[in-house]
Short mmCIF file of C-alpha atoms in Angstrom, two decimals:
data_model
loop_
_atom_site.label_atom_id
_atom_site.label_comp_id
_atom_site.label_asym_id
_atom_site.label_seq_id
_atom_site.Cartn_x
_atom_site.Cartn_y
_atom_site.Cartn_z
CA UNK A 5 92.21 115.74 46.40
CA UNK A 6 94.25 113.23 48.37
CA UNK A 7 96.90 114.07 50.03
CA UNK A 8 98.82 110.99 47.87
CA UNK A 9 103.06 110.95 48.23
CA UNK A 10 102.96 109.49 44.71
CA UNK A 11 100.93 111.26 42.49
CA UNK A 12 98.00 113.61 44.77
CA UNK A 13 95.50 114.72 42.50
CA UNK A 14 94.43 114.07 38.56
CA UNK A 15 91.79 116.10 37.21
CA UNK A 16 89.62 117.15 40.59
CA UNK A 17 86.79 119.13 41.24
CA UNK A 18 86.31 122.25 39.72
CA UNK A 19 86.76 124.62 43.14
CA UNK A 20 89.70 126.54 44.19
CA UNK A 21 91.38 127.88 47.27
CA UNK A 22 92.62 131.68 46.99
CA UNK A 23 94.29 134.12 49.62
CA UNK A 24 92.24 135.56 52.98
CA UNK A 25 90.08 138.09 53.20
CA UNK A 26 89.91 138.44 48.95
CA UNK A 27 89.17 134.44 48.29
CA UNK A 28 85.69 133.51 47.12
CA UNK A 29 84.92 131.69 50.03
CA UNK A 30 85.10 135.11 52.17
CA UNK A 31 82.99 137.20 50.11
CA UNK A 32 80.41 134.89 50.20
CA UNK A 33 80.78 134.74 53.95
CA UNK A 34 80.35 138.41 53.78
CA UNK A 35 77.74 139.11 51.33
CA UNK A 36 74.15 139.35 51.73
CA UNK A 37 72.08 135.98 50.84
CA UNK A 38 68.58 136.99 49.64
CA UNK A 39 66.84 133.51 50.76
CA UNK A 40 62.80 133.72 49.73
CA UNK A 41 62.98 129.67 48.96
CA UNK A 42 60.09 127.34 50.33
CA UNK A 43 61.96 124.87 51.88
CA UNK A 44 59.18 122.88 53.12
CA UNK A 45 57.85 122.58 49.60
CA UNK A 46 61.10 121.46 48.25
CA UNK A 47 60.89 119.13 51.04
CA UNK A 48 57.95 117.82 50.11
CA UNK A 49 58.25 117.61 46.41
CA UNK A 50 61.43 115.31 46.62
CA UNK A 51 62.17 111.51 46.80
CA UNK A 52 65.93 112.28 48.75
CA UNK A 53 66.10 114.43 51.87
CA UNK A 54 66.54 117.65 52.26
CA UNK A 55 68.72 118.69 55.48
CA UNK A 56 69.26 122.26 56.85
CA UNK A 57 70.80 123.05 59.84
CA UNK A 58 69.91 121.17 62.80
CA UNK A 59 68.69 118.42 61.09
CA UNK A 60 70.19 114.96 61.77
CA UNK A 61 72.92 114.01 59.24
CA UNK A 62 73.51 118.08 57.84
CA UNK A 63 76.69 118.47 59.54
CA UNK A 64 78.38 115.58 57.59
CA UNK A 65 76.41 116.24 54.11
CA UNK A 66 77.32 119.70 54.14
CA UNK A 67 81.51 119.26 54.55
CA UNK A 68 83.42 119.15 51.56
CA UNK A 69 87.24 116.79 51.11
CA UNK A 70 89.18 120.02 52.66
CA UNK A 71 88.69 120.72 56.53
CA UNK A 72 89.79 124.56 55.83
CA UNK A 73 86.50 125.03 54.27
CA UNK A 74 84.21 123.65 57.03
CA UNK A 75 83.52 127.72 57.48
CA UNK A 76 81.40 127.34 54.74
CA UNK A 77 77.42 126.39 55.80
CA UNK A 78 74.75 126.20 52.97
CA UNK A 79 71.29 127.01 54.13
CA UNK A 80 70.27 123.11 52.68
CA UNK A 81 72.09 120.54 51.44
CA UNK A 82 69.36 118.55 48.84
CA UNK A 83 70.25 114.98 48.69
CA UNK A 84 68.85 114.46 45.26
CA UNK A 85 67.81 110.30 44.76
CA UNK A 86 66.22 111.46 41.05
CA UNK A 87 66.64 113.73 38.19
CA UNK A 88 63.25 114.86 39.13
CA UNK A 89 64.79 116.07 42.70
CA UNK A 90 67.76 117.92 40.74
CA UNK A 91 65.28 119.69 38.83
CA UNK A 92 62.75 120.66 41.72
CA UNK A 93 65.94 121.75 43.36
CA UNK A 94 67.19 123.84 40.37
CA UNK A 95 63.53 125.51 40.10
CA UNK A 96 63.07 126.37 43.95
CA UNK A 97 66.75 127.72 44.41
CA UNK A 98 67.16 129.69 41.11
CA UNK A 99 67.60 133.20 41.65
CA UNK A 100 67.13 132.89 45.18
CA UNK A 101 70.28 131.58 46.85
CA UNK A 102 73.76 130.76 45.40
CA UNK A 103 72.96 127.37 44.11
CA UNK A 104 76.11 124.70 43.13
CA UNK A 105 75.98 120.61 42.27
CA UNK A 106 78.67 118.82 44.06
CA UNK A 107 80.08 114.94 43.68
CA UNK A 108 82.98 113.78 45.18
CA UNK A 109 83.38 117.57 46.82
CA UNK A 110 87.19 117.42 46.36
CA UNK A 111 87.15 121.17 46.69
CA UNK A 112 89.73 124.18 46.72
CA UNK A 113 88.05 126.75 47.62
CA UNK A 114 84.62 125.63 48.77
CA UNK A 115 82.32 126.02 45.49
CA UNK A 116 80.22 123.42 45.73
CA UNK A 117 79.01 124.52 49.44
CA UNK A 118 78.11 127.69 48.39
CA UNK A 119 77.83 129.81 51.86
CA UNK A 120 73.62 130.44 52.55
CA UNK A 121 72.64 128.58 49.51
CA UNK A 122 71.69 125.11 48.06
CA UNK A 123 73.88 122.20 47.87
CA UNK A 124 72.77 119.77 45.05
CA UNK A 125 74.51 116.48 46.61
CA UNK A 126 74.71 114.24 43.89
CA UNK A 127 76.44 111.65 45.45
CA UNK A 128 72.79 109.10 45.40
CA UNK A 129 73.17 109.13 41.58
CA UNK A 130 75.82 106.62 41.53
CA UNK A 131 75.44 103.95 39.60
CA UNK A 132 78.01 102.40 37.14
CA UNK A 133 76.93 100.03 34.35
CA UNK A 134 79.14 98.39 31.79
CA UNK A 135 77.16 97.83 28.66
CA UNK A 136 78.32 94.83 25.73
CA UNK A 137 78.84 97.99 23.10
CA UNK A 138 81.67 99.00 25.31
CA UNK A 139 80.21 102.43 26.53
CA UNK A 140 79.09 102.71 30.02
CA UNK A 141 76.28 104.91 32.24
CA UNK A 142 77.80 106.44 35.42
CA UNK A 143 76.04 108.90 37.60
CA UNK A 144 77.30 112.18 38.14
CA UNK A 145 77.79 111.01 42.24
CA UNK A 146 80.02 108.31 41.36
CA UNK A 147 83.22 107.92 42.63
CA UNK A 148 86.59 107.18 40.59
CA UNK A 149 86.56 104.10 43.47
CA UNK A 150 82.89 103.24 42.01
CA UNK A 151 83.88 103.54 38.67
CA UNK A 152 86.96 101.52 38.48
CA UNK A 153 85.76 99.01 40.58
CA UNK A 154 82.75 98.49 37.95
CA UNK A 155 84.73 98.64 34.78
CA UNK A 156 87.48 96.80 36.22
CA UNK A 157 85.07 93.79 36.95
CA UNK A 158 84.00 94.45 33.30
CA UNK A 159 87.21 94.24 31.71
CA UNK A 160 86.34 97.90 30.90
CA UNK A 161 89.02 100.78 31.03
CA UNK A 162 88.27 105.07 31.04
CA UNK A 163 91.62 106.68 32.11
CA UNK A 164 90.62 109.57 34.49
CA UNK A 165 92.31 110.38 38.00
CA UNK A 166 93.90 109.03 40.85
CA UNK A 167 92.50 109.81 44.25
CA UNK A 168 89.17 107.51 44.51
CA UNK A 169 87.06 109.59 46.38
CA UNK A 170 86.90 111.86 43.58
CA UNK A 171 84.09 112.62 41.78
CA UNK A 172 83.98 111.39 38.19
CA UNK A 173 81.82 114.62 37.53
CA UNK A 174 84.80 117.08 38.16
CA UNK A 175 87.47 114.79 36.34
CA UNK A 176 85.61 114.59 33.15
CA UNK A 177 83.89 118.32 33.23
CA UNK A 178 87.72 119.84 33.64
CA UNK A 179 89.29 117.91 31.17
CA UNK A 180 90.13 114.52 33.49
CA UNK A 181 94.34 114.00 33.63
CA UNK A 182 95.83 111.11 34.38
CA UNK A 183 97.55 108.21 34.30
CA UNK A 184 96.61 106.60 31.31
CA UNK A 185 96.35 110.11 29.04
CA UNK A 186 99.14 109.60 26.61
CA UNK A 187 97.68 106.47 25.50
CA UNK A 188 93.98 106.63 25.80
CA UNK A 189 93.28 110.59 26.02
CA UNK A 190 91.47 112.24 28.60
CA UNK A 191 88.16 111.36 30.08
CA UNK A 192 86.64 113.91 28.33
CA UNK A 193 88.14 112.47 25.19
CA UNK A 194 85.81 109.32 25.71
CA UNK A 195 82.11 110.99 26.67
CA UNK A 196 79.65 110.12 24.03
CA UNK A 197 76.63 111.71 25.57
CA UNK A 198 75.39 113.59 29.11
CA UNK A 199 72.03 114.12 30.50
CA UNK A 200 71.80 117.80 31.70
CA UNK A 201 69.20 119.69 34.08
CA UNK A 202 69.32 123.06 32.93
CA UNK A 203 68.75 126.79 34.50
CA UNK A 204 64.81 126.01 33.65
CA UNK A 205 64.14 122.71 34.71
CA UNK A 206 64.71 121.17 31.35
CA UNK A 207 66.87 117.91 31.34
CA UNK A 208 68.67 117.84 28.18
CA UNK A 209 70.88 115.01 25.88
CA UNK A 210 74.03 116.82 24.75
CA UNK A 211 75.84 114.69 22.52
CA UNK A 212 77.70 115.50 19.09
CA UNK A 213 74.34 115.69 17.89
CA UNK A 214 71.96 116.61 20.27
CA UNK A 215 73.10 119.91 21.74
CA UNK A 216 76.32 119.73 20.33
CA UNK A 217 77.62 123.29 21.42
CA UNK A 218 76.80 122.28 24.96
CA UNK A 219 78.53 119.03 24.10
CA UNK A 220 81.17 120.71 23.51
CA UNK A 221 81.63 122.99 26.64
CA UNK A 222 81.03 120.33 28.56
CA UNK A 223 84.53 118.39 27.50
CA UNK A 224 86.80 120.77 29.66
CA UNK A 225 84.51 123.59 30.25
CA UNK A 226 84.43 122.47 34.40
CA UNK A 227 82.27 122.12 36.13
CA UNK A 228 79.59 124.50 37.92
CA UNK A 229 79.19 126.03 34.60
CA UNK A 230 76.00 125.89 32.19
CA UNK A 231 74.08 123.24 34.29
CA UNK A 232 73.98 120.23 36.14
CA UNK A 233 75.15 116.87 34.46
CA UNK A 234 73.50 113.92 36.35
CA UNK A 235 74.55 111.02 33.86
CA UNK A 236 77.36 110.14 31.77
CA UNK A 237 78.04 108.01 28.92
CA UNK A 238 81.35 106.81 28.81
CA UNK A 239 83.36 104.78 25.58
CA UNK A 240 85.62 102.72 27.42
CA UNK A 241 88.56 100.13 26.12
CA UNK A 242 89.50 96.74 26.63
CA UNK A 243 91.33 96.94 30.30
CA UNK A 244 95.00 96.68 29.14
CA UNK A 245 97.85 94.25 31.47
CA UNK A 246 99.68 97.61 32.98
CA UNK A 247 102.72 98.34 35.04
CA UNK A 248 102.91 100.65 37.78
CA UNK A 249 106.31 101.60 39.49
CA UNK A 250 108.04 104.26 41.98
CA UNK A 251 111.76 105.94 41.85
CA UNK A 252 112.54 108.09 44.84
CA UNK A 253 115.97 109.58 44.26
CA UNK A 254 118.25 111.20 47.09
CA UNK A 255 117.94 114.96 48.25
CA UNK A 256 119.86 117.18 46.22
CA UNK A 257 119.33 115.74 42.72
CA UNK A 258 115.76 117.28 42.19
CA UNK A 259 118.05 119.98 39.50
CA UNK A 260 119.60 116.50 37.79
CA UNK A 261 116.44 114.92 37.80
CA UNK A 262 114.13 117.39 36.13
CA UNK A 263 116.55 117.99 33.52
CA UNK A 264 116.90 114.67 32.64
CA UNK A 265 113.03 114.01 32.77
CA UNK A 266 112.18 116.38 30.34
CA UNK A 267 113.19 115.59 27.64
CA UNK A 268 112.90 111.29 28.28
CA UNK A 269 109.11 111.75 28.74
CA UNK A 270 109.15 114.01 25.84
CA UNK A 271 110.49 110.95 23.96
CA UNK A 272 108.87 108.40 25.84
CA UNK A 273 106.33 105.87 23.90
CA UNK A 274 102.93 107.12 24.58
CA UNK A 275 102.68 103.20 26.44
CA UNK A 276 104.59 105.05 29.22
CA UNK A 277 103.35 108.07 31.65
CA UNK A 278 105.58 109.60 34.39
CA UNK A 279 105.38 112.38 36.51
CA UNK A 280 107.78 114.36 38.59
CA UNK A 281 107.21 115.00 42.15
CA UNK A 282 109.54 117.58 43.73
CA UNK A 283 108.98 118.35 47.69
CA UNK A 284 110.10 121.14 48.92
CA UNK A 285 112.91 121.33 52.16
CA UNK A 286 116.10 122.71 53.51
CA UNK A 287 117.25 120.26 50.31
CA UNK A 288 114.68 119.62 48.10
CA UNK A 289 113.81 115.80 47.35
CA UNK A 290 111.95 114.15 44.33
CA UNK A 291 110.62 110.94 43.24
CA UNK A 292 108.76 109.31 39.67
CA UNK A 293 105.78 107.42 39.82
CA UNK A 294 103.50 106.59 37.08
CA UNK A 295 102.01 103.70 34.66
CA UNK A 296 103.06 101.67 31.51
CA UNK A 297 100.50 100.13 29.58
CA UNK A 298 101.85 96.97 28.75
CA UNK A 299 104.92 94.47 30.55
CA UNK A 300 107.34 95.19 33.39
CA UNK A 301 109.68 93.41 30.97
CA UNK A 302 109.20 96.30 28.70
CA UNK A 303 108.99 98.86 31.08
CA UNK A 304 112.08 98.75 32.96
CA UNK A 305 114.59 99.51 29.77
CA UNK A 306 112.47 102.58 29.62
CA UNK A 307 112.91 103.42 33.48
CA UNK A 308 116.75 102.30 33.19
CA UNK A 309 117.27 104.95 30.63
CA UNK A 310 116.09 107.44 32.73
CA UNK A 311 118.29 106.62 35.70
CA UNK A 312 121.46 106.91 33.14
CA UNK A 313 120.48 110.26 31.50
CA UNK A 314 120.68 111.77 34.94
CA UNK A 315 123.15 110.12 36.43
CA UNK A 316 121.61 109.74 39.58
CA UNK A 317 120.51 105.75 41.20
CA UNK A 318 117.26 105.85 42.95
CA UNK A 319 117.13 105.21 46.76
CA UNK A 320 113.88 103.46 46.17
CA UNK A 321 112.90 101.75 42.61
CA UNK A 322 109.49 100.13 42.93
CA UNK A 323 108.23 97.92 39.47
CA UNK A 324 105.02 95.72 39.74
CA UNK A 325 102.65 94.07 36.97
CA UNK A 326 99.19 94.87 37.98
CA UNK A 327 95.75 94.51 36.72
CA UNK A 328 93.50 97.80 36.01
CA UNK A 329 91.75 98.09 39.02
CA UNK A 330 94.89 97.16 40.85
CA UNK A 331 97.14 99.86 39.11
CA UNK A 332 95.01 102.20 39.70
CA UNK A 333 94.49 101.45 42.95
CA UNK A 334 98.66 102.42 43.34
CA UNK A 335 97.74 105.77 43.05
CA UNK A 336 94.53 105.93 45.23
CA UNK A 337 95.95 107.79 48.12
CA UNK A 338 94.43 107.89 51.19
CA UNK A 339 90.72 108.41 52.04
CA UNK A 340 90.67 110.69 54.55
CA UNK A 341 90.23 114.10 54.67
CA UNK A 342 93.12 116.53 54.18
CA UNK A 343 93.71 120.13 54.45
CA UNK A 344 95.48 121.84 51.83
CA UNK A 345 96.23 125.13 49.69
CA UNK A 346 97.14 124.45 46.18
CA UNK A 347 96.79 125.94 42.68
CA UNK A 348 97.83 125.15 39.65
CA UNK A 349 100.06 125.96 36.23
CA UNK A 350 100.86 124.57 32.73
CA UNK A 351 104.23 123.95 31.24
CA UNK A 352 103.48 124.77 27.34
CA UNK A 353 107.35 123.86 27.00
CA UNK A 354 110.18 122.90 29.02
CA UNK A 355 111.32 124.40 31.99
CA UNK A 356 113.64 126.97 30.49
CA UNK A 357 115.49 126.98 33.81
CA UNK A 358 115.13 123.84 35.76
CA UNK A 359 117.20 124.94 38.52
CA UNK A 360 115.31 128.56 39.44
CA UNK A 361 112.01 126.14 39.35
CA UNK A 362 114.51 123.77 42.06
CA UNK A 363 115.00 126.61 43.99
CA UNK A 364 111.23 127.56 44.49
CA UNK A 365 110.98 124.96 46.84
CA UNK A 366 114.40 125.37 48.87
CA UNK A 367 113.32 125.51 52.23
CA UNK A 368 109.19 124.95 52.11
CA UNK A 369 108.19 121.73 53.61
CA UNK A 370 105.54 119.95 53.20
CA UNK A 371 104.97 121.61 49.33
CA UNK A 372 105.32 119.61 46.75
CA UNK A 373 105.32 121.17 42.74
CA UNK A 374 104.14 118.31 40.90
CA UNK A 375 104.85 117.76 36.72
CA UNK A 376 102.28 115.72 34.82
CA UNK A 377 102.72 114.82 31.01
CA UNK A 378 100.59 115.56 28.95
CA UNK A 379 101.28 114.71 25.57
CA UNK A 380 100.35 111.45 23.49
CA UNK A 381 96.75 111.06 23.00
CA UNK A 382 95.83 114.14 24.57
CA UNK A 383 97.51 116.26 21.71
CA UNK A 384 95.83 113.78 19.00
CA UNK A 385 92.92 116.41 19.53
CA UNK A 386 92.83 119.89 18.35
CA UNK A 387 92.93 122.78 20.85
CA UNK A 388 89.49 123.76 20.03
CA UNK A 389 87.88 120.13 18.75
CA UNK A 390 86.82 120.32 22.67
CA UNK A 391 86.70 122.76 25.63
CA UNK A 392 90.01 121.78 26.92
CA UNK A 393 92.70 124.19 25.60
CA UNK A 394 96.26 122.44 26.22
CA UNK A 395 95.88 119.92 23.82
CA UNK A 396 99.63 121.46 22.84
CA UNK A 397 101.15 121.61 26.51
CA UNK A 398 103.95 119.37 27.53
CA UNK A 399 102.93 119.30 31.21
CA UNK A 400 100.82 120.03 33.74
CA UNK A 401 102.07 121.58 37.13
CA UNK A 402 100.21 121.62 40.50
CA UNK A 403 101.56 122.92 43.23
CA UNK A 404 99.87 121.31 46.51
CA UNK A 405 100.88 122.25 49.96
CA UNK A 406 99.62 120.90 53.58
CA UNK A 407 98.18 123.53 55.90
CA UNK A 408 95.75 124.13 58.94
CA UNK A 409 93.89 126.44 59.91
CA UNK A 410 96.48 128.45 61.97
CA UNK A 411 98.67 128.06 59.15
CA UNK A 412 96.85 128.57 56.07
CA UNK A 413 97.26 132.36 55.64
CA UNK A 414 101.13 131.87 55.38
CA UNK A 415 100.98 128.37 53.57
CA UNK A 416 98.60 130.24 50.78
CA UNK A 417 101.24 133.13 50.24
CA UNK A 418 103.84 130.36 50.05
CA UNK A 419 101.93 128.61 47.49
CA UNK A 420 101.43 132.31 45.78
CA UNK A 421 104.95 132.68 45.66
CA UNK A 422 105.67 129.74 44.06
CA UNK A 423 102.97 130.15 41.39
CA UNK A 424 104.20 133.72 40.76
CA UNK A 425 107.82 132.44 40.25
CA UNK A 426 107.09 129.59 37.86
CA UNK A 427 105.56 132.68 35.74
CA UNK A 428 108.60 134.32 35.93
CA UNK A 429 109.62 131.66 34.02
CA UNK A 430 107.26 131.61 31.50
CA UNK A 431 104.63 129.29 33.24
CA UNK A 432 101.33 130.44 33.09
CA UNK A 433 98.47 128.95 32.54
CA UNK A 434 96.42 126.76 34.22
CA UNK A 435 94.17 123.83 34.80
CA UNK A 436 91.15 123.82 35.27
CA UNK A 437 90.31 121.21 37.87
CA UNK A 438 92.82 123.09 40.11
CA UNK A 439 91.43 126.36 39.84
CA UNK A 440 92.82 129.41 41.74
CA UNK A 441 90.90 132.56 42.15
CA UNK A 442 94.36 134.40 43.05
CA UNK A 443 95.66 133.03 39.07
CA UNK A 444 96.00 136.45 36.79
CA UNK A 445 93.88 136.67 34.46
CA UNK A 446 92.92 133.12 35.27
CA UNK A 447 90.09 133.09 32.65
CA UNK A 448 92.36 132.89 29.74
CA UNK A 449 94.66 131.11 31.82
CA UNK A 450 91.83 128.16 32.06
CA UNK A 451 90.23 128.38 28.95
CA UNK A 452 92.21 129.85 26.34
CA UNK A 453 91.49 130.51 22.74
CA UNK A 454 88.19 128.18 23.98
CA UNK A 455 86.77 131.35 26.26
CA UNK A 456 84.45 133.67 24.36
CA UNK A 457 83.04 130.33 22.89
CA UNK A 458 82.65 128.71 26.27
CA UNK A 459 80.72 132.00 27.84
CA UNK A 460 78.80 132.09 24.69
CA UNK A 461 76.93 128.86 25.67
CA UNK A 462 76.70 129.90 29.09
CA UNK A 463 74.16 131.74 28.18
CA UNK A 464 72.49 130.10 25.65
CA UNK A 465 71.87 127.69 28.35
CA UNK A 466 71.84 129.95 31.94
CA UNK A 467 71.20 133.80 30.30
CA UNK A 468 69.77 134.44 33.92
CA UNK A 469 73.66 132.87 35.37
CA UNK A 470 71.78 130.78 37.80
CA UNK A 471 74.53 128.69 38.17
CA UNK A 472 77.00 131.36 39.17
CA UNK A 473 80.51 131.54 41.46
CA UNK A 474 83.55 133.35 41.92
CA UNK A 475 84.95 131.95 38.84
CA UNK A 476 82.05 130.95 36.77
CA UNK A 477 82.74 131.03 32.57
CA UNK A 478 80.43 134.46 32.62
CA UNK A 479 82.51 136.41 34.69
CA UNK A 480 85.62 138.38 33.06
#
């Protein structure tokens, strides 16, 4: 969850930050963690280490992207080398402790270090191969870096998300936004099989035909739900020649500019994706980044068009030609660890009132609200073909603000505020990947007409909800 000034986030893990004392992450400070697990047998009975406090190494395996959740302390952290270590895990924490798989650990609210229990650090299970079909393996522990880095050196393509210390397991178990949606889909769009470790130690192929209702949960469903995916297969496409560029445009046109955007991306060719990032201030500023899948030469008419529709010349206009890796390497943001509150709506329409969504941000700095077509490919696929439910949406909106400790009890009712005025204007729903435990209702918010089918599975595959959270598909 990078704290990137062009684009931040696309398609994250699947945790969430919510207010104080009522998020998830305090309750399961607070509650009572029945822990009756043989460690030492675990220990034993795995190829990767397993590290609980005081052992060398725990400290930094146990810490998630965001510093605001370094409260949170599993009792182990298993640092599983083999499917056969995620399923000895599974077995000896089931029941027993809160027990959550985590990958890139890009978290809001701390899920994947669930507080007393069992980290499953997936992070060993890495591995990214390119196959002459066109599909490709990745491990659940892979990186966006590690995967773009091997399919770029493969001529290979899978749109998915910016930031590359992302997990590829969150992207593609939430849906996976990004860049390249409106012409290739999302990731989700391309999985052709997953290899699952279930509640019971079984490790399952779900594919359209093996398993093909857990197949289907697992294309938007997120992640933490049902069981833990260790391996991916991927259809990929030829890597296409793309263009990447940057428009920053002066304070005070933010109202201009989001009127204007609208409806050009609306029309846009699916070639071209462009979001909308609007920071907050004493005047609010905005810039548009994003990708065209093909020339600079036929880019730029397309960016020129929007500059005339609003009426407004760009401070900064940044246009470069750039191979795959390369492009996507634009949006990488930075590495290092950030702390942040953010959450999360979805734009089924236009704004109805782009200036009241303007004024949102009039005086908050250091918040941006954040627009990302959707659109394209993505609405090729029927609302309930897959898990994901906004095949239909025109956008999605996350709304990402910096904090620190002292300051994240005020910076989360800020972002609160914000969420609970974009409702007022008819915005909603949500996304997944940036899950909120503060969102009303924010079951059907995530999921949909896709719920009661979703939490059906569930427990067909974890009746005992061994795999459980704040915000887990079970829970109403």
């Amino acid at each position: 969850m990078a704290r990137d000034p062009l684009f931040h986030a696309s398609g994250a893990g699947t945790e969430a930050r919510g207010g104080e004392e009522s998020s998830p992450r305090a309750a399961g400070r607070a509650a009572a963690v029945r822990n009756n697990v043989d460690w030492d047998g675990l220990r034993r009975r795995m190829s990767g280490a397993l590290l609980r406090p005081g052992d060398a190494g725990f400290e930094t395996a146990r810490k998630l992207f965001n510093p605001l959740n370094d409260d949170l302390v599993p009792a182990a952290v298993a640092q599983c080398a083999t499917v056969g270590d995620v399923r000895e895990a599974v077995l000896a924490a089931a029941n027993r402790v809160p027990l959550a798989a985590r990958s890139g650990g890009h978290s809001y609210v701390g899920y994947s270090a669930p507080h007393g229990g069992l980290t499953l650090d997936l992070r060993r299970l890495s591995t990214v191969r390119a196959h002459p079909d066109g599909t490709a393996t990745i491990g659940a522990g892979a990186t966006l870096q590690d995967v773009y880095t091997a399919l770029g050196q493969a001529n290979r393509c899978l749109p998915g998300g910016s930031c590359f210390t992302v997990g590829i397991a969150g992207v593609a178990l939430g849906g996976g936004i990004g860049v390249l949606q409106r012409k290739f889909g999302l990731t989700c769009d391309h999985l052709v099989s997953a290899e699952v470790v279930t509640a019971d130690g079984r490790t399952l192929t779900a594919s359209a035909t093996q398993n093909p209702n857990l197949f289907w949960a697992l294309r938007g469903g997120g992640g933490g739900n049902f069981g833990v995916v260790t391996q991916f297969t991927f259809a990929t496409d030829p890597a296409p020649a793309l263009t990447v560029f940057r428009l920053d445009f002066p304070a005070g046109s933010v109202t201009k500019m989001l009127t204007a955007w609208q409806p050009w991306i609306t029309a846009a060719p699916r070639e071209l994706w462009a979001n909308l990032n609007m920071s907050g201030g004493a005047i609010p500023r905005c810039k548009v980044a994003g990708c065209f899948v093909g020339p600079s030469s036929a880019c730029n008419p397309l960016l020129n068009d929007l500059v005339t529709r609003a009426g407004v010349r760009p401070d900064l206009r940044r246009v470069e030609d750039r191979d795959y890796f390369k492009a996507m390497r634009f949006f990488s943001g930075s590495p290092d660890r950030q702390s942040f509150v953010a959450s999360s709506r979805v734009l089924t329409s236009h704004a109805a009132n782009p200036g009241a969504v303007v004024s949102l941000l009039k005086d908050r700095l250091g918040m941006d609200l954040i627009l990302d077509p959707l659109g394209g490919a993505v609405a090729d696929v029927d609302v309930q073909q897959t898990a994901f439910p906004h095949r239909k949406a025109f956008a999605t909106a996350q709304i990402y603000a910096s904090a620190t400790a002292a300051s994240e009890a005020a910076v989360t009712r800020s972002v609160g505020q914000v969420v609970a005025g974009l409702a007022d204007q008819g915005i909603k729903d949500g996304y997944i990947n940036y899950i909120d435990p503060a969102l009303p209702d924010w079951a059907k918010a995530y999921y949909g007409p896709n719920l009661e089918r979703l939490r059906t599975v569930a427990y067909e595959y974890d009746p005992d909800r061994v795999f459980d959270f704040p915000q887990a598909v079970t829970h109403t």
